[in-house]
Amino acid sequence: MSQSESTDQTLMNRIMGFFGMNEEDEQYDDEYEEMDASSMSKSKNNIVSLHTQKNIRLVLFEPRSYEDSQEIADNLKSHRPVVVNLQLVRRDQAIRIVDFLSGTVYALGGSIQKLGPHIFICAPANVDVQGTITEMLQENDPL
């Protein structure tokens, strides 16, 4: 082994040591990759998707105050769509709840749609809501 090869090997060992690796780790990784490739070829017919949901539960919610919006958000985080009826809360609280839920569905990649007066559907990213419901325009109702 020449001096440049020795220097290169020492430099490589230092770099690998910096990242917490040594030659034994590298050999183990090679053995693991070989073992993994052989086991995958045997089990190609046993592939199961972990992200399938057979039953999606739709949650109906009638918040009584702004504090209830966190429970609605928890359902959305659990990939459950929620229909929210805001008829039981004051107008200012309803606006705050819709603002909070709008931010939640945006962060989760979902959607929020108005179904009727004071009724909204919030859907996470795994639920696709199709179609629209036309509404009679009411000038007094900004929700």
Short mmCIF file of N, CA, C and O in Angstrom, two decimals, residues 58-59 72 76 80-84 97-98 101-102 105 110-113 115 120-124 127 129:
data_model
loop_
_atom_site.label_atom_id
_atom_site.label_comp_id
_atom_site.label_asym_id
_atom_site.label_seq_id
_atom_site.Cartn_x
_atom_site.Cartn_y
_atom_site.Cartn_z
N LEU A 58 -67.36 9.39 10.46
CA LEU A 58 -67.69 10.81 10.35
C LEU A 58 -68.19 11.25 11.72
O LEU A 58 -69.09 10.64 12.29
N VAL A 59 -67.61 12.32 12.25
CA VAL A 59 -67.95 12.80 13.57
C VAL A 59 -68.85 14.03 13.44
O VAL A 59 -68.54 14.94 12.67
N ILE A 72 -62.35 19.06 18.21
CA ILE A 72 -62.62 18.90 16.78
C ILE A 72 -61.30 18.71 16.03
O ILE A 72 -61.16 17.83 15.18
N LEU A 76 -59.68 15.63 13.59
CA LEU A 76 -59.07 15.84 12.28
C LEU A 76 -57.66 15.28 12.24
O LEU A 76 -57.26 14.66 11.24
N ARG A 80 -60.22 11.80 10.89
CA ARG A 80 -61.66 11.64 10.86
C ARG A 80 -62.30 12.95 10.41
O ARG A 80 -62.00 14.02 10.96
N PRO A 81 -63.19 12.91 9.41
CA PRO A 81 -63.89 14.12 9.01
C PRO A 81 -64.92 14.51 10.08
O PRO A 81 -65.46 13.65 10.78
N VAL A 82 -65.17 15.82 10.20
CA VAL A 82 -66.06 16.32 11.24
C VAL A 82 -67.07 17.28 10.62
O VAL A 82 -66.69 18.19 9.88
N VAL A 83 -68.34 17.08 10.94
CA VAL A 83 -69.39 18.04 10.59
C VAL A 83 -69.63 18.87 11.85
O VAL A 83 -69.90 18.32 12.92
N VAL A 84 -69.50 20.19 11.71
CA VAL A 84 -69.59 21.09 12.86
C VAL A 84 -70.84 21.95 12.72
O VAL A 84 -71.01 22.66 11.73
N ILE A 97 -64.04 29.88 16.06
CA ILE A 97 -63.95 28.43 15.84
C ILE A 97 -63.65 28.13 14.38
O ILE A 97 -62.79 27.31 14.06
N VAL A 98 -64.36 28.81 13.47
CA VAL A 98 -64.13 28.59 12.03
C VAL A 98 -62.71 29.00 11.66
O VAL A 98 -62.04 28.29 10.89
N LEU A 101 -60.40 26.21 12.98
CA LEU A 101 -60.52 24.99 12.18
C LEU A 101 -59.96 25.18 10.77
O LEU A 101 -59.40 24.24 10.19
N SER A 102 -60.09 26.37 10.22
CA SER A 102 -59.50 26.65 8.91
C SER A 102 -57.99 26.48 8.96
O SER A 102 -57.39 25.89 8.06
N VAL A 105 -57.21 22.59 9.30
CA VAL A 105 -57.31 21.79 8.07
C VAL A 105 -56.24 22.21 7.06
O VAL A 105 -55.74 21.38 6.31
N GLY A 110 -56.02 19.39 4.56
CA GLY A 110 -57.42 19.03 4.35
C GLY A 110 -58.23 20.16 3.75
O GLY A 110 -57.69 21.05 3.08
N SER A 111 -59.55 20.12 4.01
CA SER A 111 -60.42 21.16 3.47
C SER A 111 -61.56 21.43 4.43
O SER A 111 -61.90 20.61 5.29
N ILE A 112 -62.14 22.62 4.29
CA ILE A 112 -63.32 23.00 5.06
C ILE A 112 -64.33 23.57 4.08
O ILE A 112 -63.96 24.34 3.19
N GLN A 113 -65.60 23.15 4.21
CA GLN A 113 -66.65 23.63 3.32
C GLN A 113 -67.91 23.92 4.14
O GLN A 113 -68.20 23.21 5.11
N LEU A 115 -71.77 23.74 4.63
CA LEU A 115 -72.88 22.90 4.19
C LEU A 115 -74.21 23.63 4.25
O LEU A 115 -75.12 23.31 3.50
N PHE A 120 -70.62 23.34 8.96
CA PHE A 120 -69.42 23.18 8.14
C PHE A 120 -68.96 21.73 8.19
O PHE A 120 -69.21 21.02 9.17
N ILE A 121 -68.28 21.30 7.14
CA ILE A 121 -67.60 20.01 7.16
C ILE A 121 -66.10 20.26 7.04
O ILE A 121 -65.65 21.02 6.19
N CYS A 122 -65.37 19.65 7.96
CA CYS A 122 -63.91 19.73 7.96
C CYS A 122 -63.40 18.34 7.64
O CYS A 122 -63.75 17.37 8.31
N ALA A 123 -62.59 18.25 6.61
CA ALA A 123 -62.10 16.95 6.16
C ALA A 123 -60.58 16.95 6.14
O ALA A 123 -59.97 17.86 5.58
N PRO A 124 -59.95 15.91 6.72
CA PRO A 124 -58.49 15.80 6.62
C PRO A 124 -58.08 15.39 5.21
O PRO A 124 -58.92 15.14 4.35
N VAL A 127 -59.56 12.31 3.20
CA VAL A 127 -60.98 12.30 2.84
C VAL A 127 -61.21 13.32 1.75
O VAL A 127 -60.87 14.49 1.89
N VAL A 129 -63.88 15.39 -0.38
CA VAL A 129 -65.26 15.86 -0.40
C VAL A 129 -65.54 16.37 -1.80
O VAL A 129 -64.88 17.28 -2.27
#
